[in-house]
PDB file of C-alpha atoms and ligand atoms in Angstrom:
ATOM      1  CA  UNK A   1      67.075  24.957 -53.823  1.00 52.00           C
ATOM      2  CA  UNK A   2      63.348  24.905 -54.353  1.00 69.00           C
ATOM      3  CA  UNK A   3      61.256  27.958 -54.507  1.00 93.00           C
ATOM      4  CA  UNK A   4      61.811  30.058 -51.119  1.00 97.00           C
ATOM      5  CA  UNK A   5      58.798  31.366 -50.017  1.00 98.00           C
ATOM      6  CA  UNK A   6      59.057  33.057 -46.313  1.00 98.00           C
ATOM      7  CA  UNK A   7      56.046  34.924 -44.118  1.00 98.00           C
ATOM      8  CA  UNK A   8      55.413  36.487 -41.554  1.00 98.00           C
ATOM      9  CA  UNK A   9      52.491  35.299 -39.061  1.00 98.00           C
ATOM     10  CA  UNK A  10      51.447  37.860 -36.239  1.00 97.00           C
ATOM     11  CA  UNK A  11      48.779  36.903 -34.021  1.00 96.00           C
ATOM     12  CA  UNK A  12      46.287  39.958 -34.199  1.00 96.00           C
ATOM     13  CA  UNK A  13      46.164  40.598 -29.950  1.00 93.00           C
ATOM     14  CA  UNK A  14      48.248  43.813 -29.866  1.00 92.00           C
ATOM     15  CA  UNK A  15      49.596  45.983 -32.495  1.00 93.00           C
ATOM     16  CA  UNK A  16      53.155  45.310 -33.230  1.00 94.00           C
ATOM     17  CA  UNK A  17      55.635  46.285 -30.479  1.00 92.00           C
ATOM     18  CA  UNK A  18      59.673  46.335 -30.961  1.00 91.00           C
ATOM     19  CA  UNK A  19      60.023  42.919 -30.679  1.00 91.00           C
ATOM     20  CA  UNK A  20      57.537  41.962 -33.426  1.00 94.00           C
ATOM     21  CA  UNK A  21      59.187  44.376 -35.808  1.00 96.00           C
ATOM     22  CA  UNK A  22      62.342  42.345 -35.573  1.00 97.00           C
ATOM     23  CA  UNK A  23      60.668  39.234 -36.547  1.00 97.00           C
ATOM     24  CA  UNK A  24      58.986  40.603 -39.389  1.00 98.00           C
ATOM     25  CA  UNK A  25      62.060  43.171 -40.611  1.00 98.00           C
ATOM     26  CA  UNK A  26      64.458  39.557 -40.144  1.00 98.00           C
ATOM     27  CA  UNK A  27      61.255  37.274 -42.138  1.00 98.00           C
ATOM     28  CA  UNK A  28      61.360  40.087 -44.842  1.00 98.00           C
ATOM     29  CA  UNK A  29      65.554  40.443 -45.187  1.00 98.00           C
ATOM     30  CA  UNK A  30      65.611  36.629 -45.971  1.00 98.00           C
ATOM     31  CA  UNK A  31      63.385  36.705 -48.209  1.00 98.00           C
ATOM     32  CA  UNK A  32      64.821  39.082 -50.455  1.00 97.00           C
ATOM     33  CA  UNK A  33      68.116  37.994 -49.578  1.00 97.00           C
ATOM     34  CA  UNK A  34      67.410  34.805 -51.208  1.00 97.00           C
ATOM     35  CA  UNK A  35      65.105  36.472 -54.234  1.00 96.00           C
ATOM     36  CA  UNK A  36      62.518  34.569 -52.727  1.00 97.00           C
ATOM     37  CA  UNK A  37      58.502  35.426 -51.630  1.00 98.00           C
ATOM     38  CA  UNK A  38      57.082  37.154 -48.622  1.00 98.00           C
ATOM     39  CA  UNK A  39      53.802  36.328 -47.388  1.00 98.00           C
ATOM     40  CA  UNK A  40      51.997  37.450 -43.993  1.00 98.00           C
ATOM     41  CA  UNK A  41      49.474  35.434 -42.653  1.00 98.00           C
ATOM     42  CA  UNK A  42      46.981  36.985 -39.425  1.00 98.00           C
ATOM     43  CA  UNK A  43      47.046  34.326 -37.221  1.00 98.00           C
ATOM     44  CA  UNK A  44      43.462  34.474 -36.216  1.00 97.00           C
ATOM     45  CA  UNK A  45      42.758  31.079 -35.363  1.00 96.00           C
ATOM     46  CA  UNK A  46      42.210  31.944 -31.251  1.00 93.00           C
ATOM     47  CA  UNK A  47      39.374  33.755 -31.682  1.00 90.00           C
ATOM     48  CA  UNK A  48      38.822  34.806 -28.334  1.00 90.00           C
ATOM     49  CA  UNK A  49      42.222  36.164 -28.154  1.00 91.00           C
ATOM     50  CA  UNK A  50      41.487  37.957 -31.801  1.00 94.00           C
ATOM     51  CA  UNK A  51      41.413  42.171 -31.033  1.00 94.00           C
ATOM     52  CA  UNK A  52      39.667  43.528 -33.583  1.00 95.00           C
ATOM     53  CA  UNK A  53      40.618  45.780 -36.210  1.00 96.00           C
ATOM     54  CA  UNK A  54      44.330  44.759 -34.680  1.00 96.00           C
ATOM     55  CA  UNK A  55      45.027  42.892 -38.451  1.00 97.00           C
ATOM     56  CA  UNK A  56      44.297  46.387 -39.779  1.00 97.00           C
ATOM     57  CA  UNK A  57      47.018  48.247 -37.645  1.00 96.00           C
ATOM     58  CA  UNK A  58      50.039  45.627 -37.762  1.00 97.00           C
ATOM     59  CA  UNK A  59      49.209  45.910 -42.289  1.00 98.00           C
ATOM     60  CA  UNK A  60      49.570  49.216 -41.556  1.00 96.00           C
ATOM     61  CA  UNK A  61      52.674  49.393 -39.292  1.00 96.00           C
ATOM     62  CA  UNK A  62      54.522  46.805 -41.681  1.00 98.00           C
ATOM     63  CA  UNK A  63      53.348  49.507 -44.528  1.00 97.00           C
ATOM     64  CA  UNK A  64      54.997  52.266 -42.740  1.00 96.00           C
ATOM     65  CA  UNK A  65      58.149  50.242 -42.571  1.00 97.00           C
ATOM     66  CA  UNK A  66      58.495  49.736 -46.511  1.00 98.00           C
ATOM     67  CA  UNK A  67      57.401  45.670 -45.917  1.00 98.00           C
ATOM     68  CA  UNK A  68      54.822  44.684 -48.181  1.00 98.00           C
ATOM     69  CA  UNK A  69      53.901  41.560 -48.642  1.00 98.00           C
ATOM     70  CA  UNK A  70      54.350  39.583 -51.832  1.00 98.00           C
ATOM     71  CA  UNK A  71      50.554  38.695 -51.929  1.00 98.00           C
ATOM     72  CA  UNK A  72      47.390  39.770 -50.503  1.00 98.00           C
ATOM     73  CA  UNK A  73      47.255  38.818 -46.574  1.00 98.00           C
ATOM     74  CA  UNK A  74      45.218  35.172 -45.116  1.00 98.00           C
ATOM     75  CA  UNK A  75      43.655  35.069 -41.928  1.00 98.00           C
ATOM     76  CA  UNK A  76      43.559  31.807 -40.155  1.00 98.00           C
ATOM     77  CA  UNK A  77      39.868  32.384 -39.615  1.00 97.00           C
ATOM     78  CA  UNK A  78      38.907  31.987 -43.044  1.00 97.00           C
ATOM     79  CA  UNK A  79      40.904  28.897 -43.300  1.00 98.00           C
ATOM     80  CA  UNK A  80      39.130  26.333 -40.820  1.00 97.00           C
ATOM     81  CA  UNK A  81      38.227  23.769 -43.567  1.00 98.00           C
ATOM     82  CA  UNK A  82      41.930  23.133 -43.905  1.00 98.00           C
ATOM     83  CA  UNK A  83      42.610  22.789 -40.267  1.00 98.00           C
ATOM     84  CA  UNK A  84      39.166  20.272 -40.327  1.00 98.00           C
ATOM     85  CA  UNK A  85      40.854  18.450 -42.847  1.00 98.00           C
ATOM     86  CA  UNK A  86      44.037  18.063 -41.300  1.00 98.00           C
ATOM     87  CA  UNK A  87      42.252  16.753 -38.157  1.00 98.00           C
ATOM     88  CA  UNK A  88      40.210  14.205 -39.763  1.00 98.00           C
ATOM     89  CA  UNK A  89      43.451  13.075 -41.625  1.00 98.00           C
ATOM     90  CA  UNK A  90      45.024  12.532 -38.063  1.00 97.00           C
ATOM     91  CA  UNK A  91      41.734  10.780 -37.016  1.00 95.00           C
ATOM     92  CA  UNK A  92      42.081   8.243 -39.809  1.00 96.00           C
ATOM     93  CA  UNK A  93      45.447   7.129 -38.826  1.00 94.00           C
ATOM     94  CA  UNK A  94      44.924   7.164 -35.466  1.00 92.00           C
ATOM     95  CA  UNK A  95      47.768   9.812 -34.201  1.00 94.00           C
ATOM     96  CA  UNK A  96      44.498  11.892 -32.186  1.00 95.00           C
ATOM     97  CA  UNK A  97      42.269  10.647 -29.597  1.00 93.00           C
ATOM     98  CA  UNK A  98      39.184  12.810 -27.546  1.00 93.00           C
ATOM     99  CA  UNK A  99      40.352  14.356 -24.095  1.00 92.00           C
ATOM    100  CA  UNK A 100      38.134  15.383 -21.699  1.00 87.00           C
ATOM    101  CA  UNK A 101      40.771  16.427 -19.257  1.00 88.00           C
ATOM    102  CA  UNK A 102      40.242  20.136 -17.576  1.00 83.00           C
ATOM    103  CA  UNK A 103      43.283  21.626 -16.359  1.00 81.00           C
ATOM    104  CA  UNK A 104      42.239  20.986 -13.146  1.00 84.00           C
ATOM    105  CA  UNK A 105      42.239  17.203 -14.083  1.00 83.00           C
ATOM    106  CA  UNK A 106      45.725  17.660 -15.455  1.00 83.00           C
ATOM    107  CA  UNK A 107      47.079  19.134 -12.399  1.00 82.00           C
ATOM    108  CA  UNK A 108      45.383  16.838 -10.341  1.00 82.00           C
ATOM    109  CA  UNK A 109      46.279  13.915 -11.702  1.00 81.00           C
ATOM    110  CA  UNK A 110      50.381  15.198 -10.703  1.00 78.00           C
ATOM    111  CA  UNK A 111      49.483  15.782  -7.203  1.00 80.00           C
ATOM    112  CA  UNK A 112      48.012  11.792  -6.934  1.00 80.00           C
ATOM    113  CA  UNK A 113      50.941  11.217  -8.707  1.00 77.00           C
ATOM    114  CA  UNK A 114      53.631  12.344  -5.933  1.00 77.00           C
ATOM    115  CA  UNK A 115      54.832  14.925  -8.945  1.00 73.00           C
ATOM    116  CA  UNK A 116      56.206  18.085  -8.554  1.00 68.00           C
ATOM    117  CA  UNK A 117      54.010  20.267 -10.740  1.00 62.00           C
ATOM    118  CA  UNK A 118      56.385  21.344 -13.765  1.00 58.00           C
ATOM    119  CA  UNK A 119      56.913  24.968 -13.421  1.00 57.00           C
ATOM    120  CA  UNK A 120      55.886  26.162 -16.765  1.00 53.00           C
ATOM    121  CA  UNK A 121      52.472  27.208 -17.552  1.00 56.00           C
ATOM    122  CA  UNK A 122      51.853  24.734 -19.500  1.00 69.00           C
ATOM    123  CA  UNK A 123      51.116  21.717 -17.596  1.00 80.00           C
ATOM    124  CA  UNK A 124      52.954  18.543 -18.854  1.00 87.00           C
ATOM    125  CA  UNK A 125      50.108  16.390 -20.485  1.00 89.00           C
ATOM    126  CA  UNK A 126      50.109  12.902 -18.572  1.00 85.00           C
ATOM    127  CA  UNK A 127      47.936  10.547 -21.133  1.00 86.00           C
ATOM    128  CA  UNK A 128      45.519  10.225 -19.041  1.00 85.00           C
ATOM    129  CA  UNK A 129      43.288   9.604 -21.989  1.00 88.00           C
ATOM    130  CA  UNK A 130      45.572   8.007 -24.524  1.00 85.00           C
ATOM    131  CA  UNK A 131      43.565   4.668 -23.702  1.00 80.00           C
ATOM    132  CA  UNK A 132      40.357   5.579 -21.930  1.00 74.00           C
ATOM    133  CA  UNK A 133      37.247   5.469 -23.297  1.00 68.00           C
ATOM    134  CA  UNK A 134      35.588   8.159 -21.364  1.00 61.00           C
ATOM    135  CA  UNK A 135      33.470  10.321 -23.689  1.00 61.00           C
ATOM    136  CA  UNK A 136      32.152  13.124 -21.533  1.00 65.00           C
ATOM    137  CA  UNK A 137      31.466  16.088 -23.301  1.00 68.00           C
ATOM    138  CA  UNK A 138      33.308  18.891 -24.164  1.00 70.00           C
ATOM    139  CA  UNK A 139      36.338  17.438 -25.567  1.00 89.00           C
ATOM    140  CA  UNK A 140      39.574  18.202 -26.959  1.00 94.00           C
ATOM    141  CA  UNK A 141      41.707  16.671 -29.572  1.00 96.00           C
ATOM    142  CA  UNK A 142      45.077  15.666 -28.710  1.00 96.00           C
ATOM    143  CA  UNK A 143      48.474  14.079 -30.848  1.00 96.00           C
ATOM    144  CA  UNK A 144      50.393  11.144 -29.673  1.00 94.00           C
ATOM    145  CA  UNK A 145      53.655  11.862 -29.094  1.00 93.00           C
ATOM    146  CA  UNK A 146      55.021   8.173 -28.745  1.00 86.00           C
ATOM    147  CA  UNK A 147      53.959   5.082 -30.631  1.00 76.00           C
ATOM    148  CA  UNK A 148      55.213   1.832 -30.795  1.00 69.00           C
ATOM    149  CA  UNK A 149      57.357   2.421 -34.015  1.00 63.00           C
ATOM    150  CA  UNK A 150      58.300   6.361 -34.074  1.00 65.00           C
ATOM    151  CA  UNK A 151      60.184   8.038 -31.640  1.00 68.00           C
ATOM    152  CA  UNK A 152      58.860  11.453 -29.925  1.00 81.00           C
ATOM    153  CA  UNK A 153      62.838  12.779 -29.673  1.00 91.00           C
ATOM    154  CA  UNK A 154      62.817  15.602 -32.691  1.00 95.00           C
ATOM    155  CA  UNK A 155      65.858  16.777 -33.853  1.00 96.00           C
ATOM    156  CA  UNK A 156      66.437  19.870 -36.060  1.00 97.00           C
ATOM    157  CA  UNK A 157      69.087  22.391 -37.308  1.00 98.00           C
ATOM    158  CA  UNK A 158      67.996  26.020 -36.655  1.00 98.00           C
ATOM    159  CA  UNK A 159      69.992  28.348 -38.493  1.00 97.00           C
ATOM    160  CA  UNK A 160      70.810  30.452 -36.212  1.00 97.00           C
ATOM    161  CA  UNK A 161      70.700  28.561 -32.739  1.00 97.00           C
ATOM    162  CA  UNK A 162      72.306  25.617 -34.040  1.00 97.00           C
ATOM    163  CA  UNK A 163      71.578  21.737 -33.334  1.00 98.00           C
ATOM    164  CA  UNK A 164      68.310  21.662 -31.467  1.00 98.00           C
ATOM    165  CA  UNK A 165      66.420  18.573 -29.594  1.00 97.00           C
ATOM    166  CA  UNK A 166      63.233  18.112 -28.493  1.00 96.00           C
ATOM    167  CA  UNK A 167      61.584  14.691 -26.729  1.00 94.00           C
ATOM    168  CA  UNK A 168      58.217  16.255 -26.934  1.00 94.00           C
ATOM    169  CA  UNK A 169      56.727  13.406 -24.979  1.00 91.00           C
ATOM    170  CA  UNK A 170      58.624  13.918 -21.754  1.00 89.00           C
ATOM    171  CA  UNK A 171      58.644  18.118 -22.568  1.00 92.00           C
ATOM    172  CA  UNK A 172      54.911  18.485 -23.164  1.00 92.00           C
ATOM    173  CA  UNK A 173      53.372  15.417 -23.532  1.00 92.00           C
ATOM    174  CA  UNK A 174      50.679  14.961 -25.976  1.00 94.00           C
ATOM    175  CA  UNK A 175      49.399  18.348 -26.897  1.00 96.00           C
ATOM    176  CA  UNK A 176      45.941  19.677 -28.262  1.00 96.00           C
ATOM    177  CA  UNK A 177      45.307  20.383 -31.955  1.00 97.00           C
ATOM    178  CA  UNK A 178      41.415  21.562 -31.053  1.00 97.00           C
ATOM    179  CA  UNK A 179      40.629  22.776 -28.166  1.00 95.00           C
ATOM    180  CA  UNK A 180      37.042  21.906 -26.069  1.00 92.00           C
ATOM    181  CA  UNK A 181      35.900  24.698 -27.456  1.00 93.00           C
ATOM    182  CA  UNK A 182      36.091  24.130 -30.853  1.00 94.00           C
ATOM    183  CA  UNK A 183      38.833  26.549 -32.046  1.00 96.00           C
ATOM    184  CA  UNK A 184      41.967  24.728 -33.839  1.00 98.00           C
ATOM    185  CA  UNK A 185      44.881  25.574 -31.870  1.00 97.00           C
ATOM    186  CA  UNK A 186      48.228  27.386 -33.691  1.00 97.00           C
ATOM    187  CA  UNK A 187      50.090  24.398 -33.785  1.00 98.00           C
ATOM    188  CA  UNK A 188      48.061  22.644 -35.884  1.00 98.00           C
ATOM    189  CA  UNK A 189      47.081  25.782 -38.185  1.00 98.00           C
ATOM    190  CA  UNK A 190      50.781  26.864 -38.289  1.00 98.00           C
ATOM    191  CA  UNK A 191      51.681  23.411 -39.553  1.00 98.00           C
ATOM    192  CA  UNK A 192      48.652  23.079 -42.134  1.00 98.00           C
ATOM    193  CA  UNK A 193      49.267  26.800 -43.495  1.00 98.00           C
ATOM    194  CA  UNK A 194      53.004  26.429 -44.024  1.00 98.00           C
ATOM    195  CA  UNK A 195      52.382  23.350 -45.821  1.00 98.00           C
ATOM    196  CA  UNK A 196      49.455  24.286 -48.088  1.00 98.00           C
ATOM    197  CA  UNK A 197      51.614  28.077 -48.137  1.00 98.00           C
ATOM    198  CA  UNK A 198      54.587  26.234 -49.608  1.00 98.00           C
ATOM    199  CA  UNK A 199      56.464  28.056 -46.965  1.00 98.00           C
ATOM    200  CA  UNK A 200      60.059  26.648 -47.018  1.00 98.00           C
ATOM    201  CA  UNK A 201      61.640  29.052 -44.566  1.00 98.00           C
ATOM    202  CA  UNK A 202      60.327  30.446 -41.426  1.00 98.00           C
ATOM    203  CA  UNK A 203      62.078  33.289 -39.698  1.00 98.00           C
ATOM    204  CA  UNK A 204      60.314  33.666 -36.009  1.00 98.00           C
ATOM    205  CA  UNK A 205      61.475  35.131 -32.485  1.00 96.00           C
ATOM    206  CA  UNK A 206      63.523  32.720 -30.319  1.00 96.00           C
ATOM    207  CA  UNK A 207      60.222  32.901 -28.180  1.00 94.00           C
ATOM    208  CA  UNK A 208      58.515  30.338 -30.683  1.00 96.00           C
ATOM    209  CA  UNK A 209      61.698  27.691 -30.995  1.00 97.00           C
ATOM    210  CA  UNK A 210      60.382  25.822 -28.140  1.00 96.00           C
ATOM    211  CA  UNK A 211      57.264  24.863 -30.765  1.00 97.00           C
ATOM    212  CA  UNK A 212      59.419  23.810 -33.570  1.00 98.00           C
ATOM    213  CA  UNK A 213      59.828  20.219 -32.346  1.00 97.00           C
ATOM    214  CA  UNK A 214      55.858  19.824 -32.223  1.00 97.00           C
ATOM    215  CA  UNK A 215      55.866  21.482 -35.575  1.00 98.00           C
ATOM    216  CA  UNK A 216      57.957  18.962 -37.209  1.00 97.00           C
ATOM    217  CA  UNK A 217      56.547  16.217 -35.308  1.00 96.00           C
ATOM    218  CA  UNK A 218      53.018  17.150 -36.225  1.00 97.00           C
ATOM    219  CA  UNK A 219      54.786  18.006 -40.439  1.00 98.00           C
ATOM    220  CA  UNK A 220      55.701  14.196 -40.212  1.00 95.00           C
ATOM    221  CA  UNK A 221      52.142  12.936 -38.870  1.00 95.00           C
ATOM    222  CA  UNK A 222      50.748  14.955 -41.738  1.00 98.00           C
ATOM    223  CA  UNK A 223      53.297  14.025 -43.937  1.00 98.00           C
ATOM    224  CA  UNK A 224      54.161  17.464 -45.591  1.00 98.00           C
ATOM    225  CA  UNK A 225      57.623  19.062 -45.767  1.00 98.00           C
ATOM    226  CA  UNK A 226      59.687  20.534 -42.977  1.00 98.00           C
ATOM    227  CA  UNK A 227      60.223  23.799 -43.625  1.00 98.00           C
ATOM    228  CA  UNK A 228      64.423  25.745 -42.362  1.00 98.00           C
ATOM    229  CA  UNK A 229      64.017  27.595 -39.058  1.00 98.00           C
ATOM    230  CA  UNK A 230      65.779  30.672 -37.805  1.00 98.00           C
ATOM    231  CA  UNK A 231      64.670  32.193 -34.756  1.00 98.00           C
ATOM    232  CA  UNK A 232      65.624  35.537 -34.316  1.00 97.00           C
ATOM    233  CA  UNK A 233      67.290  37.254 -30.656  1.00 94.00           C
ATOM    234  CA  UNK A 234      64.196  38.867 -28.978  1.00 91.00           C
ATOM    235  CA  UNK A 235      63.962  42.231 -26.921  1.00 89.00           C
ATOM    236  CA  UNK A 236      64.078  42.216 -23.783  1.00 81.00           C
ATOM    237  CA  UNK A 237      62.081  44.523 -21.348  1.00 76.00           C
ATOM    238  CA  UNK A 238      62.916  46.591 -18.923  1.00 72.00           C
ATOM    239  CA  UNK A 239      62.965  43.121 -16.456  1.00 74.00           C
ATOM    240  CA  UNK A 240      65.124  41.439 -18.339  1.00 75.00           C
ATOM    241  CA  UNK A 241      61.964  39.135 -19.788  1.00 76.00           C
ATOM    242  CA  UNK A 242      60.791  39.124 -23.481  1.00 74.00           C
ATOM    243  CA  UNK A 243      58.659  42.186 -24.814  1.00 73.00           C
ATOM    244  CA  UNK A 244      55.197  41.700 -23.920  1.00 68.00           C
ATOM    245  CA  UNK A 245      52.619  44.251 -23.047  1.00 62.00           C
ATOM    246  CA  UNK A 246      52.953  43.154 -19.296  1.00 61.00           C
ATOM    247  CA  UNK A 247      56.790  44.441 -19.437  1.00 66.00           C
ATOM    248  CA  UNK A 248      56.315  47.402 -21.068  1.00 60.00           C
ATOM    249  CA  UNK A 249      55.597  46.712 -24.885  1.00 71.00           C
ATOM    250  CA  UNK A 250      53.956  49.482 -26.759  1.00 77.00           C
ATOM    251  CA  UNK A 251      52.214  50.019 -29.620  1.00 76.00           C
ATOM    252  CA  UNK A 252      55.462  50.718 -32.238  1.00 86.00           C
ATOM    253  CA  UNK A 253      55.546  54.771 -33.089  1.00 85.00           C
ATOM    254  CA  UNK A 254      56.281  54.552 -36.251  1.00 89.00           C
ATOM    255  CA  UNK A 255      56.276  58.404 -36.862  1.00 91.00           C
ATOM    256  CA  UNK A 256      59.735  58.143 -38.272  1.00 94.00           C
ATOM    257  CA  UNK A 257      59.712  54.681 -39.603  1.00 96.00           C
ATOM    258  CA  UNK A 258      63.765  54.605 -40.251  1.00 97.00           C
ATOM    259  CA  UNK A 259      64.213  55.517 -36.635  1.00 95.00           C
ATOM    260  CA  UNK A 260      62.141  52.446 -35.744  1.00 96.00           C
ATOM    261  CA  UNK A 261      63.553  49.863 -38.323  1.00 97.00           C
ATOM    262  CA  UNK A 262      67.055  51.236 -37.000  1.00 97.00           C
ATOM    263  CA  UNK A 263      66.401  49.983 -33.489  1.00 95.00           C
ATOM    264  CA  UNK A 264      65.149  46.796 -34.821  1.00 96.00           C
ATOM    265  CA  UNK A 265      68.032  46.187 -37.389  1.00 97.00           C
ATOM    266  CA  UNK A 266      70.571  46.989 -34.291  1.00 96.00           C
ATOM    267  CA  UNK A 267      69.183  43.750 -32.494  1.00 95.00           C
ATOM    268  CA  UNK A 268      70.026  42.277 -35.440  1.00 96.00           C
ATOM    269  CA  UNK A 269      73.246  42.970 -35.225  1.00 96.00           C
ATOM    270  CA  UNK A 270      72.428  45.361 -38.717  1.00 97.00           C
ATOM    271  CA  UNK A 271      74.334  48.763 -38.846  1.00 96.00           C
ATOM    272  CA  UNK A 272      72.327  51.648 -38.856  1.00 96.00           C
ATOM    273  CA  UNK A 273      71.793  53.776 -42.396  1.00 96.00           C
ATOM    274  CA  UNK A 274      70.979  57.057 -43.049  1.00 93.00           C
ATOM    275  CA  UNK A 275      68.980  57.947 -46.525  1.00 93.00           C
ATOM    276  CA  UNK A 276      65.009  56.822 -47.083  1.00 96.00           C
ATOM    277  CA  UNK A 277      63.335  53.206 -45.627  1.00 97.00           C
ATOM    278  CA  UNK A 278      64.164  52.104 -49.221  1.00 97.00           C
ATOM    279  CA  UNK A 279      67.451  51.956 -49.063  1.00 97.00           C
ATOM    280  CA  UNK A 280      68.079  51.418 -45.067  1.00 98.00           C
ATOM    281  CA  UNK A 281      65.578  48.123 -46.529  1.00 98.00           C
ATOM    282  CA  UNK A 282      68.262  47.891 -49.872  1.00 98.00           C
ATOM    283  CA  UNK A 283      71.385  48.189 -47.559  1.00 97.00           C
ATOM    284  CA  UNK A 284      70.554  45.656 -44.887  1.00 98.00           C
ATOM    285  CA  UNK A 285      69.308  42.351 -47.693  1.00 97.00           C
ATOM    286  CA  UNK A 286      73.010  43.178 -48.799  1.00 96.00           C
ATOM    287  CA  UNK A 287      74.603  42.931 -45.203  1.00 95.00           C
ATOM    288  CA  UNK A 288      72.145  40.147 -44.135  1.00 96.00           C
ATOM    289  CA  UNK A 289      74.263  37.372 -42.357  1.00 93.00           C
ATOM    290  CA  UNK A 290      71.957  34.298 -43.503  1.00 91.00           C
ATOM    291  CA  UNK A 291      72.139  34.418 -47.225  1.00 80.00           C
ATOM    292  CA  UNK A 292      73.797  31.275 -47.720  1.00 67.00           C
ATOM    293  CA  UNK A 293      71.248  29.156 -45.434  1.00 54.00           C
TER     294      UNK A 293
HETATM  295  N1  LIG B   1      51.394  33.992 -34.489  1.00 96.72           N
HETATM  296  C1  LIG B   1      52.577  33.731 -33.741  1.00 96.72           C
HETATM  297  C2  LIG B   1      52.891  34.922 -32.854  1.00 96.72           C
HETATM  298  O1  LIG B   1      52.499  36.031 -33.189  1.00 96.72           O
HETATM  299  C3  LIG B   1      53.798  33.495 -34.606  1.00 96.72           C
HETATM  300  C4  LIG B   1      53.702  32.208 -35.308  1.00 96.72           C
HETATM  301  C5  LIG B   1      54.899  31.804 -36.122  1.00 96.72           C
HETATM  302  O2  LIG B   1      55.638  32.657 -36.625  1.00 96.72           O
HETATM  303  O3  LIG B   1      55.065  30.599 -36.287  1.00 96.72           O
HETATM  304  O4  LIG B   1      53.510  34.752 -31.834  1.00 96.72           O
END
C-alpha cells in the first residue's frame, strides 16, 4: 500500500461537539492503526460561515484529547491559489460553465416545469445554463455532471457502509465549485487539498457520504487519485436527527478528557478504558475494527 496519510477537516463554525469528536478520534485511530500520518486541515474556505478564533478552540479540544496532528495545521483560506488553479484547469477542458441562476431561478424554473420541488435543501440543479450564453453578472461556476462520453453514475466502496452509488446528475445536478460571490465552495477545496495533501484515506461522519460521489467525480475531472472512504455512525440528538447546534450540540467539556473520548469511542463500538488518554488512545488503535482496509 502506498503511504497512508489520513486528516481530519473541521469546518471552524462551532467548537467541536460529540459528534465531531467521533470523526476526529475514528480519523486519528486509522491512522495509527495503519502507522500512517495525521493531518488536520481548518476548513475555512466559507468565509462567511468562518467564527473566529473557532480554529483556535477545536486545536485546543483535539489537544485535550491526546490528538495531535502529525504536522502543523492548513487553513483553506490560505490556500485559494490552489482552488484558482483547479478552476482554471476545469475551464480549459470545458467540464465548468458561468451560472447566473439565483435560487429563486432554480426553484422557479421546477414550478414552470410541472415539478414537484425535491424536498432537500438543496435544490436539484436543472442546466438551465449548461448551453446558454447569458452573461449577467454575478456568476457562479458550475461542473457538468453528464457528457457525451462519461457517465455521471459514481460508484464506490466505503469501508464501512459498503457498495455505494451515486448518479449525481439526476441527485444534484450540476453543482457549484465557486460560488457568485467569489468564495470556492468545499467540494472543490476538499478535492484539491486531498489531492495536493496526498491524503489516501478519509475517515468522515456518515453526514458527508452523500458528497463522496461528487468528490470522486470532480477527483476524475481533475484527474488526481481517489482517496478510501469510511464514514463513521453519527450522534444523534435528542430528536433523533444528527448533532447540530439546533438539536442540542454543545461546545465538548472536555474537563475530563477520558470521560469525553469514552463516550465517543462507545459510538464506535470501542470499549471503554480506565488509566490516562494515552493509553485509552494506545488501547483503542489495538482494538480498531478497520486495520486491514
Ligand atoms: N469540513 C467538513 C465538516 O466539518 C468536513 C469535510 C470532510 O471531512 O471532508 O463538516
Amino acid at each position: 500500500m502506498s503511504r497512508y496519510v489520513g486528516r481530519f477537516a473541521p469546518s471552524p463554525t462551532g467548537p467541536l461537539h460529540a459528534g465531531s469528536l467521533v470523526a476526529a478520534l475514528a480519523s486519528w485511530l486509522d491512522a495509527r492503526a495503519h502507522g500512517g500520518a495525521w493531518l488536520v486541515r481548518i476548513e475555512d474556505v466559507d468565509t462567511p460561515r468562518t467564527v473566529p478564533g473557532t480554529d483556535q478552540t477545536i486545536l485546543n479540544q483535539l489537544a485535550r484529547c491526546g490528538l495531535y496532528p502529525d504536522a502543523p495545521p492548513t487553513w483553506q483560506s490560505q490556500r485559494t491559489d490552489l482552488y484558482q488553479s483547479a478552476l482554471t484547469q476545469l475551464q480549459a477542458i470545458g467540464m465548468v460553465y458561468p451560472c447566473a441562476c439565483s435560487r429563486k431561478d432554480i426553484a422557479d424554473t421546477w414550478t414552470a416545469l410541472g415539478a414537484q420541488r425535491p424536498r432537500n435543501s438543496d435544490l436539484l440543479y436543472p442546466g438551465t445554463c449548461r448551453n446558454a450564453a447569458h452573461v449577467k453578472s454575478p456568476i457562479a461556476w458550475r461542473v457538468r455532471t453528464s457528457l457525451d462520453h462519461r457517465s455521471a453514475q459514481v460508484d464506490w466502496l466505503d469501508r464501512r457502509l459498503g457498495p455505494q452509488s451515486q448518479d449525481i446528475e439526476t441527485a444534484v445536478g450540476d453543482f457549484v465549485v465557486q460560488r457568485a460571490d467569489e468564495c470556492f465552495t468545499y467540494q472543490l477545496a476538499v478535492v484539491v487539498d486531498d489531492a495536493e495533501q496526498g491524503i489516501s484515506h478519509v475517515v468522515r461522519g456518515e453526514d458527508l457520504a452523500d458528497n463522496t460521489a461528487r468528490q470522486i467525480w470532480l477527483q476524475g475531472c481533475l484527474n488526481v487519485p481517489i482517496p478510501q472512504y469510511l464514514h463513521t455512525p453519527l450522534v444523534l440528538g435528542s430528536n433523533g436527527e444528527k448533532l447540530s447546534k439546533q438539536n442540542g450540540a454543545t461546545a465538548l467539556d472536555i474537563t475530563h478528557p477520558l470521560h469525553t473520548l469514552n463516550r465517543a469511542a462507545s459510538v464506535l463500538g470501542l470499549a471503554p478504558c480506565e488509566g490516562s488518554v494515552a493509553e485509552a488512545l494506545l488501547a483503542w488503535t489495538q482494538q480498531w475494527p478497520f486495520s486491514k482496509a
